[in-house]
XYZ file of C-alpha atoms in Angstrom:
258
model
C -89.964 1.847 -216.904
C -86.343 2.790 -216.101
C -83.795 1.796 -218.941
C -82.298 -1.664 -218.375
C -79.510 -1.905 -215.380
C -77.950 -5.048 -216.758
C -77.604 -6.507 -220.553
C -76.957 -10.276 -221.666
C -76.356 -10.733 -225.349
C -76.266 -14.108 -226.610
C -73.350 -14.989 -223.698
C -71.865 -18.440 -224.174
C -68.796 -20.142 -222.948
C -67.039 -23.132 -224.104
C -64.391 -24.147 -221.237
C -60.916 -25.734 -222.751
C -61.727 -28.786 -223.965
C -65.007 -27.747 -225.704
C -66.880 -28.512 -222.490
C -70.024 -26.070 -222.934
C -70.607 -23.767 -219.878
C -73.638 -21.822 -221.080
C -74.744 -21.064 -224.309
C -76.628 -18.646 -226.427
C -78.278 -16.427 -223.084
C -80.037 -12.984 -223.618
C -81.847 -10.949 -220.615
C -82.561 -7.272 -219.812
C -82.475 -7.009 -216.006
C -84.295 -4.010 -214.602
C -83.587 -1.487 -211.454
C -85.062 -3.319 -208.146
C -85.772 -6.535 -210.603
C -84.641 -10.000 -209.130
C -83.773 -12.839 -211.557
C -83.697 -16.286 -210.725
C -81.962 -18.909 -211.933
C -82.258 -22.451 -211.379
C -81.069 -25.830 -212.642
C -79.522 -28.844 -211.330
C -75.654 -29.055 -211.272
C -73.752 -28.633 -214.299
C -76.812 -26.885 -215.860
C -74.374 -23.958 -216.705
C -75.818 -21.368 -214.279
C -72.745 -20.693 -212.067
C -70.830 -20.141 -215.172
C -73.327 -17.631 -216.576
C -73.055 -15.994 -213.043
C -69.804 -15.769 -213.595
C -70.069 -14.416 -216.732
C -72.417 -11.684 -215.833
C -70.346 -10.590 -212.598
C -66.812 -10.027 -214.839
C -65.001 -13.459 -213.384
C -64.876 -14.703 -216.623
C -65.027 -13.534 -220.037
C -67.523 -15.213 -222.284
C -66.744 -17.175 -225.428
C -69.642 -15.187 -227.857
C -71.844 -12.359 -226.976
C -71.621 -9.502 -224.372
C -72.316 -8.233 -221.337
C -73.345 -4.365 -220.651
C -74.136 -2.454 -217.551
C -75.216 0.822 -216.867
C -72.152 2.619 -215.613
C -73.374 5.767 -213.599
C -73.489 8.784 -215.998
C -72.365 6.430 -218.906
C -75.212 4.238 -220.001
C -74.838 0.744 -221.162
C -71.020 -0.562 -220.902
C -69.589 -3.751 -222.105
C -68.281 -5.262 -218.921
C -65.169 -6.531 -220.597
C -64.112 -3.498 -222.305
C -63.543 -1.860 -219.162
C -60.174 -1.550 -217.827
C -59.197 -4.295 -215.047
C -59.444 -1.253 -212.243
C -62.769 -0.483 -213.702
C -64.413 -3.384 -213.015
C -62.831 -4.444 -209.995
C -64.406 -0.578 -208.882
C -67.698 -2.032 -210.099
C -67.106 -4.802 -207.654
C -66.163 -2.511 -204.604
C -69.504 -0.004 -205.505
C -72.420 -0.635 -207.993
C -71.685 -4.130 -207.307
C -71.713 -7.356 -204.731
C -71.630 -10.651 -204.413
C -73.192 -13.126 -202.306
C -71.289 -16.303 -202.032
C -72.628 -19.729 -201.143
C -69.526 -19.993 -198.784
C -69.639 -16.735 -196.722
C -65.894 -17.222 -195.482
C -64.989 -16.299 -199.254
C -66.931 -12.403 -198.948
C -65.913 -11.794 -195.440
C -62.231 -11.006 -193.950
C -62.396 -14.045 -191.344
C -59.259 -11.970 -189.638
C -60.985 -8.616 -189.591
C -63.907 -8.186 -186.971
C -67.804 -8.163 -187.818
C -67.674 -3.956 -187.852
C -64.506 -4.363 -189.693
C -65.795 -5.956 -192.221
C -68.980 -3.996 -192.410
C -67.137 -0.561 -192.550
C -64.114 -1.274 -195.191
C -66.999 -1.668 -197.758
C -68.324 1.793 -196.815
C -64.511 3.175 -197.230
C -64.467 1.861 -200.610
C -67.377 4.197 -201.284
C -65.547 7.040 -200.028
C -66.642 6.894 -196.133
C -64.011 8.379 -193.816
C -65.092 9.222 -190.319
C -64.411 6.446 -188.034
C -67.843 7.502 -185.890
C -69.469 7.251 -189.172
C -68.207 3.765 -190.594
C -68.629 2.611 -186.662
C -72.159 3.865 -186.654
C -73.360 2.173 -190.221
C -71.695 -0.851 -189.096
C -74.142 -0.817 -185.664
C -76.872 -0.112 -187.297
C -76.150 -2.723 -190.306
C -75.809 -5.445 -187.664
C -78.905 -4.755 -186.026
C -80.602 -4.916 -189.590
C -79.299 -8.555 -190.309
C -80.227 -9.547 -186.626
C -76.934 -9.262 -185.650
C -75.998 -8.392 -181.403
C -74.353 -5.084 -182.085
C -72.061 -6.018 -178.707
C -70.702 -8.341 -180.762
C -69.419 -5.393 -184.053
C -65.472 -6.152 -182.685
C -65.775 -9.788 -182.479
C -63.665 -12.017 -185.262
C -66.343 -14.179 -188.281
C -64.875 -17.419 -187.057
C -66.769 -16.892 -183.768
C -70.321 -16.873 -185.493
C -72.159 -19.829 -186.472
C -72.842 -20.339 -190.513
C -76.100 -18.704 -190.821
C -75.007 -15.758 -188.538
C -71.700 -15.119 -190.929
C -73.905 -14.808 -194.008
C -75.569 -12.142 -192.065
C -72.872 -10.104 -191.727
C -71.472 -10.921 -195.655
C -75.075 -9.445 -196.240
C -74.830 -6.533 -194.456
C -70.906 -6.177 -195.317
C -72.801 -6.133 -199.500
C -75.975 -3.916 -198.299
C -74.117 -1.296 -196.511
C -72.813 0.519 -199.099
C -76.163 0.500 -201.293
C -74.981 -1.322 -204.474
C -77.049 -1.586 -207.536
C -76.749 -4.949 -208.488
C -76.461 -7.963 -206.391
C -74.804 -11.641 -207.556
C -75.722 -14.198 -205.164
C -74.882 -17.630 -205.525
C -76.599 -20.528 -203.318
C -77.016 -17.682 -200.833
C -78.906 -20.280 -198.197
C -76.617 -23.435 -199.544
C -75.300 -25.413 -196.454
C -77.553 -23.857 -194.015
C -80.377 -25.703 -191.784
C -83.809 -24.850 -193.348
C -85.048 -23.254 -190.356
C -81.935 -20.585 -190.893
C -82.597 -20.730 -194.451
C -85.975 -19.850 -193.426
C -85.003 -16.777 -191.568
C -82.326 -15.380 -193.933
C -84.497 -15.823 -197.086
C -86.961 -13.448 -195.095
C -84.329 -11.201 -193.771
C -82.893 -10.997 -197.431
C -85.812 -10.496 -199.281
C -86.880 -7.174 -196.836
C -83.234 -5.771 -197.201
C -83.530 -6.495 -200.973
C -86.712 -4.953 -201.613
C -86.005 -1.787 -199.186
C -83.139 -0.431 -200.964
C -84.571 -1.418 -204.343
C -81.646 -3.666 -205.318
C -81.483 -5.568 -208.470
C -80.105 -8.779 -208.295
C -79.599 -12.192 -210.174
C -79.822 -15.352 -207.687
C -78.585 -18.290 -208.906
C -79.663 -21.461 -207.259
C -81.103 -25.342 -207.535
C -83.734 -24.325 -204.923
C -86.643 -23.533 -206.190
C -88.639 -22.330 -202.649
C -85.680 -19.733 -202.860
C -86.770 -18.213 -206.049
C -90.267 -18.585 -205.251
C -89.509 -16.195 -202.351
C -86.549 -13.825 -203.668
C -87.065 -13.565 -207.562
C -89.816 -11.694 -210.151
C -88.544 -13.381 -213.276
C -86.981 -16.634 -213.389
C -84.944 -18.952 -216.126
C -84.493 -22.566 -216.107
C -81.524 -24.252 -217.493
C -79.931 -27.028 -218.894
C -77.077 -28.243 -220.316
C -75.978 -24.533 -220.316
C -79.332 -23.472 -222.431
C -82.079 -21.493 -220.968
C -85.288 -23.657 -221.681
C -87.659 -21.730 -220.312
C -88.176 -18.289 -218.713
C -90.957 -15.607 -217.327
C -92.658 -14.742 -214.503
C -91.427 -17.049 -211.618
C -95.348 -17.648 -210.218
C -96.256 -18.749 -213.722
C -93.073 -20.430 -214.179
C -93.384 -22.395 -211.327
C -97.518 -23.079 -211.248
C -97.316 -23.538 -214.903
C -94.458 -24.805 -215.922
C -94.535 -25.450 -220.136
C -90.958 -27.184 -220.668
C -90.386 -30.757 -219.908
C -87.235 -30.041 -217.366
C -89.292 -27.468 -215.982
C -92.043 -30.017 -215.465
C -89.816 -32.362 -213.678
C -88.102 -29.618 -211.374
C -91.355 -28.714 -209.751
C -92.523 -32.223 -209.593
C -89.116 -33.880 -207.972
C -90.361 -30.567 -205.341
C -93.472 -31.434 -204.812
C -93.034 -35.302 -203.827
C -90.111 -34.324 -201.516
């Protein structure tokens, strides 16, 4: 097995106020691994998202990623420009909200192709092409690359935040509710759609959501937490079929007599 992509160390944050965010989390994530993470609100998994994607800093503990042709780098000991590099490159982020990846004043191609710039891209027949043939892949109309976000539906803007992420061939993926707010039948869809792109280009990624049919589809390994502790973790099947931990217990079982 490759050497790990992503490192957690014991990350915890307390928030002003000694509120506790997360607390005490270790993981190794692996090249084309997906982690899930569930837990009902306020279980501290958007702040450990956070954590891991350089938002915030933890309170205790670290967080190191494999920097091409540098090996395992604390996240916060990089410079400010360094990660925010990260973030244009070896990095993306799905947001629940897709108006807050996308340029909602910048067309669908627009969008699509200033991600490919950022990894060095510079012929406009080029950018024009990936962003055609990135549209098509997220089910996109490609007659539709110079029209404006605000003109697509919900489900049809997180299809072009995904491809606007995928074009550029990151290694790690963030995503955060990435089907929150949509109609299940477009949840549906997109989870599909995702999980194809995902496992194609051999992404790894940590989803963080309270849906548990979304990590049943997207993730290999999943954790479950509460009040900002992880309380159980391992294989999501096993997780899920057999789950050993109380809060686990009553996750699937709320699911099941929904």
């Amino acid at each position: 097995m490759n050497g790990a992509l992503l490192q957690a160390a014991a990350v915890g944050h307390i928030y002003n106020g000694g509120q506790v965010g997360c607390e005490d989390v270790s993981f190794e994530l692996y090249p084309g691994e997906i982690l899930g993470v569930v837990g009902e609100s306020g279980s501290g998994k958007s702040t450990l998202l956070a954590c891991l994607s350089g938002i915030i800093r933890p309170t205790s503990g670290n967080v190191r990623f494999d920097v091409a042709g540098q090996g395992l780098k604390d996240v916060f000991g990089l410079s400010e420009p360094e990660r925010r590099m990260l973030m244009r490159t070896d990095w993306g982020v799905v947001h629940q909200n897709p108006r807050d990846g996308l340029r909602m004043a910048v067309s669908a191609g627009g969008n699509v192709g200033e991600r490919m710039m950022n990894v060095g891209a510079r012929r406009y027949d080029d950018i024009r092409g990936a962003a055609v043939d990135w549209l098509e892949r997220v089910e996109i109309d490609p007659e539709r690359i110079d029209q404006l976000p605000r003109t697509f539906s919900g489900g049809m803007q997180q299809r072009v935040q995904i491809a606007r992420i995928l074009v550029s061939k990151p290694r790690l993926v963030f995503m955060d509710e990435p089907t929150g707010g949509l109609d299940v039948s477009v949840q549906a869809r997109l989870l599909d759609l995702l999980r194809g792109l995902v496992r194609d280009l051999g992404v790894a990624a940590v989803v963080v959501t309270h849906d548990l049919a979304v990590v049943r589809l997207l993730s290999d390994r999943l954790m479950v937490m509460r009040h900002g502790r992880v309380v159980e973790a391992g294989l999501t099947d096993q997780v899920l079929d057999d789950p050993q931990h109380p809060y686990s217990q009553l996750l699937v079982s709320s699911v099941l007599q929904a």
